[in-house]
Coordinates of C-alpha atoms in Angstrom, one line a residue:
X586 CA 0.0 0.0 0.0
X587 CA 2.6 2.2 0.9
X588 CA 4.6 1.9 -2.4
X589 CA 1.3 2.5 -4.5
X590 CA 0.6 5.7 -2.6
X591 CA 4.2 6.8 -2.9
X592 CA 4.1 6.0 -6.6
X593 CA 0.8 8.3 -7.2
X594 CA 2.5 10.9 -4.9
X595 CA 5.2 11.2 -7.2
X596 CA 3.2 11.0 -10.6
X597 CA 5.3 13.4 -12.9
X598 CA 1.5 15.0 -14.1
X599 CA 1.0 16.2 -10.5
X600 CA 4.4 18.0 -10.4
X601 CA 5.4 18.9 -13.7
X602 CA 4.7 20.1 -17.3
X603 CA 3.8 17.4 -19.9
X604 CA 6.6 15.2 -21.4
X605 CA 8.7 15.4 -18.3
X606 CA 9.7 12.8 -16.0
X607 CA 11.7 12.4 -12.8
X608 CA 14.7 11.4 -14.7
X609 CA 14.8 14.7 -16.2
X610 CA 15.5 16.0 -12.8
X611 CA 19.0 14.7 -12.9
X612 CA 22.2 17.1 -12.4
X613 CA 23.7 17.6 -15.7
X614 CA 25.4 20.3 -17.2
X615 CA 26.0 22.6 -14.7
X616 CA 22.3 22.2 -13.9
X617 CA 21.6 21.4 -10.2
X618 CA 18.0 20.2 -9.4
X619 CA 16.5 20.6 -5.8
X620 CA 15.8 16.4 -4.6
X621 CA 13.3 15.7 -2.2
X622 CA 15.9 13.8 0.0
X623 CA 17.5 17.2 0.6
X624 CA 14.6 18.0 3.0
X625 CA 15.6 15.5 5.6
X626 CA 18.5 17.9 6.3
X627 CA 15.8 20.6 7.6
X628 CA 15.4 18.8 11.1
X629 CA 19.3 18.9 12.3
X630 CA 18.8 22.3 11.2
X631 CA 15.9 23.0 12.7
X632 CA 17.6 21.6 16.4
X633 CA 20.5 24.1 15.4
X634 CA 17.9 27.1 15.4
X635 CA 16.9 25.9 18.7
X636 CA 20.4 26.0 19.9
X637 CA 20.6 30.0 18.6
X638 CA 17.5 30.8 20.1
X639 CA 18.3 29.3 23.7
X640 CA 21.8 31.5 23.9
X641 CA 19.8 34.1 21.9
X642 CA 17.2 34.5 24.6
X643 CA 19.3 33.9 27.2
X644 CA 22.2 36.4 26.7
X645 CA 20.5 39.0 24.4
X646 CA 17.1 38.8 25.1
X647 CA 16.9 39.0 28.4
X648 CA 19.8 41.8 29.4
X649 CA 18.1 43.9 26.5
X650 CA 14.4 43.3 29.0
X651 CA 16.2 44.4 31.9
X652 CA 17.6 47.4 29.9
X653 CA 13.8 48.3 28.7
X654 CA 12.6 48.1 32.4
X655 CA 10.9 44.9 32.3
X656 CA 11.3 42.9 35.4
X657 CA 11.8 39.3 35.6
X658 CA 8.4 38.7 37.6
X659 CA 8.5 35.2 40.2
X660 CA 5.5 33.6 40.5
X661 CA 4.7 31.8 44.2
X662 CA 4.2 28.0 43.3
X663 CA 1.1 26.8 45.6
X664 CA 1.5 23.6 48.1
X665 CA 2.5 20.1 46.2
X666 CA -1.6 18.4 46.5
X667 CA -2.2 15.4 44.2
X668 CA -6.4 15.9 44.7
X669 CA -6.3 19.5 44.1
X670 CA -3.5 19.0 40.9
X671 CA -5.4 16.1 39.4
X672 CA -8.4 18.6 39.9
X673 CA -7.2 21.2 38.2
X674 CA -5.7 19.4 35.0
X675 CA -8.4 17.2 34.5
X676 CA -12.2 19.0 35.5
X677 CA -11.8 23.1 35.9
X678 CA -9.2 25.6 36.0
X679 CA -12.1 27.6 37.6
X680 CA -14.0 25.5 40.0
X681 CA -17.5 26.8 41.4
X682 CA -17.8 27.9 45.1
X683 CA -19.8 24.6 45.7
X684 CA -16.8 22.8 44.2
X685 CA -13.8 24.4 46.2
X686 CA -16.0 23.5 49.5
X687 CA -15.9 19.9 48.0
X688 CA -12.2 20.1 47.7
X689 CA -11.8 21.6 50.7
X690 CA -13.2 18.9 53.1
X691 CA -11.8 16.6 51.4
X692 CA -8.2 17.7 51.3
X693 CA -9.0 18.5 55.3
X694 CA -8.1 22.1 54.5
X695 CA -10.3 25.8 54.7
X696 CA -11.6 26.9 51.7
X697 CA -9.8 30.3 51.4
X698 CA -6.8 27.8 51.1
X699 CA -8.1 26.5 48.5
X700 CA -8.9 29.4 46.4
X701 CA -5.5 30.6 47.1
X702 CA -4.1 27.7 45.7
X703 CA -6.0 27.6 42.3
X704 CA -5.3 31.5 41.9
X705 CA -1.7 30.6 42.3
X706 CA -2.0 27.7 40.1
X707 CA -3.1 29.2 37.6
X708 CA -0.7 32.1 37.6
X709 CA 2.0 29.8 36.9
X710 CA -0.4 29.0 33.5
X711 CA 0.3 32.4 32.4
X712 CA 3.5 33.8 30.7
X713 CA 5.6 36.4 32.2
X714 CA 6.0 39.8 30.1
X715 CA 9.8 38.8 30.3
X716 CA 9.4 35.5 28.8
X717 CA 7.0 36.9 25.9
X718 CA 9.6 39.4 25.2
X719 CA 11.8 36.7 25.0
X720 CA 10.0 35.0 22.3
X721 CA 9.0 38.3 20.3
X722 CA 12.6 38.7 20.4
X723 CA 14.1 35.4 19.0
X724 CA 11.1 35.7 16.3
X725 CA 11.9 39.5 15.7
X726 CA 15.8 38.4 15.3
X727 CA 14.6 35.7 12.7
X728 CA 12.7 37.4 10.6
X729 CA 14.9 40.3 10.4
X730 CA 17.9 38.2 9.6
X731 CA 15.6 36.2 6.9
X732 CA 14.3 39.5 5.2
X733 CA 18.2 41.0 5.1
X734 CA 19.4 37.7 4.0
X735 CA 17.0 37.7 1.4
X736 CA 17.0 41.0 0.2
X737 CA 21.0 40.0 0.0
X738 CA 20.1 36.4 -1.8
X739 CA 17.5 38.1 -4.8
X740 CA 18.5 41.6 -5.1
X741 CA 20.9 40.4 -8.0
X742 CA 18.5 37.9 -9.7
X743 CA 16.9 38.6 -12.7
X744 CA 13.7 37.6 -11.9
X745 CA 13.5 39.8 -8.6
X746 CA 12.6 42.8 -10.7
X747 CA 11.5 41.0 -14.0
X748 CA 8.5 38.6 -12.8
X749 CA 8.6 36.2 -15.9
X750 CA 12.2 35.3 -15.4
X751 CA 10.6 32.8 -12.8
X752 CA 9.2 30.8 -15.5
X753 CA 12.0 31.4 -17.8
X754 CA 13.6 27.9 -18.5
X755 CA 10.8 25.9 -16.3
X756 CA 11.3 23.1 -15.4
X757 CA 15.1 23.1 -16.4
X758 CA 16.1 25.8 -14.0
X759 CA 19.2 25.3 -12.0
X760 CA 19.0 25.5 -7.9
X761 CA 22.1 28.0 -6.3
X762 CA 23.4 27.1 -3.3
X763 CA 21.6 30.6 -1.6
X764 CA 18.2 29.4 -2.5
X765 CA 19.1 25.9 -0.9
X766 CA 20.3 27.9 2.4
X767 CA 17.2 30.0 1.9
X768 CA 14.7 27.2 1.9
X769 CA 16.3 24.9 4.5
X770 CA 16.4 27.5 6.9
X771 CA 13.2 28.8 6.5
X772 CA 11.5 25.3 6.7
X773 CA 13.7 24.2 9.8
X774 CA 12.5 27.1 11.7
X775 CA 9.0 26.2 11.3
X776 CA 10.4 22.6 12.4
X777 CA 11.7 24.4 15.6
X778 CA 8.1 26.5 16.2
X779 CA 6.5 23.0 15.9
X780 CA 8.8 21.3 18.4
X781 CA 8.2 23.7 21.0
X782 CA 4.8 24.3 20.9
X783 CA 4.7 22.4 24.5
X784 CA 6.6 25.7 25.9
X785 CA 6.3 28.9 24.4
X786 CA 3.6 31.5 24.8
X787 CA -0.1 29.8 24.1
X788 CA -1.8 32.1 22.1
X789 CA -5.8 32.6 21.5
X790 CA -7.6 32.6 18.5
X791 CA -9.5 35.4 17.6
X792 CA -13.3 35.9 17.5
X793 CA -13.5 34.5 13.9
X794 CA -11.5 31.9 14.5
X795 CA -8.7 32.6 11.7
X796 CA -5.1 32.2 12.1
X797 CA -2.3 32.9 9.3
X798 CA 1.4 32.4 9.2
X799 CA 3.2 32.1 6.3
X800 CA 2.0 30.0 3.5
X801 CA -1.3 28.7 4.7
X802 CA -4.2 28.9 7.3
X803 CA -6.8 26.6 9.4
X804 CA -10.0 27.7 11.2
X805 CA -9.9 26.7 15.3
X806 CA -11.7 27.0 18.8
X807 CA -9.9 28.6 21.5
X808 CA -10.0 25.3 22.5
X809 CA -8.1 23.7 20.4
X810 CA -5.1 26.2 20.0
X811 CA -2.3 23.5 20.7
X812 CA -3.5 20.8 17.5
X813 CA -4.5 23.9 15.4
X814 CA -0.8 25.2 15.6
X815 CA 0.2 21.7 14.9
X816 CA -1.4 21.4 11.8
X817 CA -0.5 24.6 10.6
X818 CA 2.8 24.4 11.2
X819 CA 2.7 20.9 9.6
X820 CA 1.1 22.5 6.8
X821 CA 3.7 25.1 6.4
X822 CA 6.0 23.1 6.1
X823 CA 4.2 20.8 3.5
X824 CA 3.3 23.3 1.5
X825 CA 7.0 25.0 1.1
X826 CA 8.4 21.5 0.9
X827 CA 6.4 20.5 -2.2
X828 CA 7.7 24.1 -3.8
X829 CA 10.6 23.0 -3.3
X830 CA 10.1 19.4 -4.8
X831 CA 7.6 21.3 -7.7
X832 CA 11.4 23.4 -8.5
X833 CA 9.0 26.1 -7.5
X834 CA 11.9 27.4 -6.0
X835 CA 12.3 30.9 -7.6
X836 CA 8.7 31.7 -6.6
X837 CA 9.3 30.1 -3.5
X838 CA 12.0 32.4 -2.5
X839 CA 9.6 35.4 -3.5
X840 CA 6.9 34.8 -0.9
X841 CA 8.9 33.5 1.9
X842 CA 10.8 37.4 1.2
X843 CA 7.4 39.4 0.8
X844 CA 6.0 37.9 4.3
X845 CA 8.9 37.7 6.3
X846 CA 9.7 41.7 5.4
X847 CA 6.7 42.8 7.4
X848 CA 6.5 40.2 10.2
X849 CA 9.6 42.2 12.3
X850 CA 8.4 45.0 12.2
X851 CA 4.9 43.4 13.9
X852 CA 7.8 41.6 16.5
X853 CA 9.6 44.3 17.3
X854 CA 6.5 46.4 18.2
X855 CA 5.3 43.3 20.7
X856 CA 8.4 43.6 22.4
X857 CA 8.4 47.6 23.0
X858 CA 4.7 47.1 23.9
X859 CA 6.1 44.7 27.0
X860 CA 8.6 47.5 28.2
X861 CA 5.8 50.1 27.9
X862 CA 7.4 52.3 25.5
X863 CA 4.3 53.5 24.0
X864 CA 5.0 55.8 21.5
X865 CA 7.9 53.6 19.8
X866 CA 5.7 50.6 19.9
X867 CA 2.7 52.7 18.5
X868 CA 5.1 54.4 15.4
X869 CA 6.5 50.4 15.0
X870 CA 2.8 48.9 14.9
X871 CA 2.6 52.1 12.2
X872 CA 5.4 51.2 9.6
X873 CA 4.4 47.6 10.4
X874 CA 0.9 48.7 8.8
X875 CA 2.4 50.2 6.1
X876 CA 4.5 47.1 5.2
X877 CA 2.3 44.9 5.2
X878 CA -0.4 47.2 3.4
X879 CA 2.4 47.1 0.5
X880 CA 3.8 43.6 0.6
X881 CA 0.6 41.9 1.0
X882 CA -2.3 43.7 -0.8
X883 CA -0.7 45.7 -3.5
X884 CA 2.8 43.5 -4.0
X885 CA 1.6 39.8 -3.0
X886 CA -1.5 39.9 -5.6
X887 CA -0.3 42.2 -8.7
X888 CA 3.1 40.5 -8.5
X889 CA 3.2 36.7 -7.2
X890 CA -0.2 35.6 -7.5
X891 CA -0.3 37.2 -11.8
X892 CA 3.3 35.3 -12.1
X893 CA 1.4 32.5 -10.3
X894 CA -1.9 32.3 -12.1
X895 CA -1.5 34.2 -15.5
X896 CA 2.1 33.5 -16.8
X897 CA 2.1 29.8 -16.7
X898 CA 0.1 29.4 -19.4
X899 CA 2.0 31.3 -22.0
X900 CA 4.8 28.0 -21.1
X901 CA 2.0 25.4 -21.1
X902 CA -0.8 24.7 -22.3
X903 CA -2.0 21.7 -19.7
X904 CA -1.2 22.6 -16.4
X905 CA -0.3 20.4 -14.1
X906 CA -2.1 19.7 -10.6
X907 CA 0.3 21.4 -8.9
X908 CA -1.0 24.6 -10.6
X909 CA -4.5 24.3 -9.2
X910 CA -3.0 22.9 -5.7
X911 CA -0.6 25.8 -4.7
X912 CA -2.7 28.7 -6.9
X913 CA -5.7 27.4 -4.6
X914 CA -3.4 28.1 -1.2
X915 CA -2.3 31.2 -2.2
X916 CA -5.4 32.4 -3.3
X917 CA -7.1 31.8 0.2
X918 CA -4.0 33.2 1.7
X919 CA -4.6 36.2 -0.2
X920 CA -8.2 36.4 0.9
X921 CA -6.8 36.4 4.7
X922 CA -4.2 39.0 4.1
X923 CA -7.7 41.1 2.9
X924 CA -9.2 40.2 6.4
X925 CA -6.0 40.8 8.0
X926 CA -5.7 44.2 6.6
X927 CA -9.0 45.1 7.5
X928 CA -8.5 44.2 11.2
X929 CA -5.1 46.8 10.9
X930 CA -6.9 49.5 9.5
X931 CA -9.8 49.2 12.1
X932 CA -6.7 49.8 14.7
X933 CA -5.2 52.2 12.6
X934 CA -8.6 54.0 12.7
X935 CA -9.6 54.2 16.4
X936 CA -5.6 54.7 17.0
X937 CA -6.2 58.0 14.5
X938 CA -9.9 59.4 15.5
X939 CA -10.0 57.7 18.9
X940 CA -6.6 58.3 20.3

């Protein structure tokens, strides 16, 4: 079963143009192809990145905190109690009053005890401000360093200023060795987000129950915030892993650098937000508006998705099912960087006319 599937995974009509096969994919030449085996080599990576961002958060992060005037806050840890542990992790974070005299009698204890201890407990469920400046810091360092990095890796490609050079030569299109760094790097870190899921910040979905990073989206409870980062993540990954298999890599590069160029300037106003520096973190929340008003709705559209959608067919005249399958992600990420900006410029608003 599992070679059948693999061998419809890998059907060339999914992946490429007509009259190709994955023997064409060989290097020759001076042509060097992006192989699917490479991909493996994003998980070491991914545990170096993890490496960077514990001395990263460690001896940058948090001296730069204490030199913002954010305090390293210690949380009382309530009395070891099996019955009122169990309690907690398994019925209610919140017990009724009827409930904590339950608890009470039968941990032999008073009841004001026993709301103490939950009100503690659940204390140590909530983040400090240090360690969320923490992790707006290691993401605000990444993304930074990816969008400079970038700039550096396309600024001298044809096809960063000319759109069609991206099809130019498709499929035959030779992989260099920045666009290989490029890639792995940017798919290991969202290998690292997925491994520590268990330990960073635990975020909320908002009221409509949209989330977007990156390349794709999911709709989620509240409730189920942990398996919802999961499969996105997962998804992430998937989806910039096939691009990469695809030799979508030219592309590639092009949205991975259009949403990672607004993203720090988001990060960096989280983490003067913590250290109540209003006014930068309201001007940084600004140009972070203005970025992603330009990357996302006028650049992302009128440049990828047209190089995307229209230009193919003027190489092909059958498009594979890879066209449909990534044209119909982007497409929806697109629609939620339209919702997204709408939720920015209702800020922007009430920030303008409502101080």
């Amino acid at each position: 079963i599992l070679k059948t599937l693999n061998s419809w995974f890998w059907w060339e009509n999914i992946w490429m143009p007509i009259n190709c096969t994955w023997a064409d994919f060989v290097d020759r030449d001076g042509l060097v192809f992006p192989k699917p085996h490479q991909l493996y080599a994003t998980i070491p990576y991914a545990f170096v990145l993890l490496i960077i961002r514990f001395f990263s958060e460690r001896y940058v992060a948090i001296p730069l905190a204490k030199a913002l005037g954010i305090k390293n806050v210690r949380r009382v840890k309530p009395q070891p109690n099996p019955v009122l542990e169990s309690y907690f992790r398994e019925c209610s974070r919140h017990p009724s009053q009827s409930e904590i005299k339950g608890l009470a009698k039968k941990c032999n204890c008073t009841v004001h005890l026993v709301e103490k201890w939950f009100r503690r407990r659940r204390n140590l469920e909530i983040p400090t401000v240090l360690r969320k400046f923490q992790e707006a810091f290691w993401r605000f360092s990444f993304y930074l360093t990816s969008s400079i990095v970038g700039f550096i890796f396309l600024y001298d490609k044809p096809w960063f200023y000319d759109i069609w050079q991206t099809w130019v030569g498709y499929p035959f299109q030779t992989l260099l060795p920045s666009q290989y760094w490029y890639y792995m790097t940017e798919i290991g870190f969202y290998w690292s987000l997925l491994f520590t899921l268990g330990i960073d910040n635990k975020r909320k979905a908002n009221p409509q129950g949209l989330y977007l990073i990156g390349f794709t989206f999911i709709f989620f409870c509240p409730s189920q915030d942990f398996m919802a980062h999961v499969v996105h993540h997962l998804a992430a990954i998937g989806l910039m892993s096939g691009s990469w298999c695809g030799n979508y890599v030219r592309l590639g590069t092009l949205v991975i650098f259009v949403h990672d160029t607004a993203d720090f300037w988001l990060e960096a106003a989280k983490m003067f937000n913590y250290a109540h520096w209003e006014k930068t973190c309201n001007m940084l929340f600004i140009i972070f508006s203005i970025a992603f008003f330009i990357t996302r709705i006028i650049l992302f559209p009128f440049w990828i998705l047209r190089a995307t959608l229209y230009q193919p067919t003027y190489y092909s005249t059958t498009p594979v099912i890879a066209y449909f399958l990534f044209n119909g992600m982007l497409l929806i990420l697109q629609g939620l960087h339209l919702y997204w900006g709408y939720l920015i410029f209702k800020i922007l608003k009430r920030f303008i006319f409502l101080k």
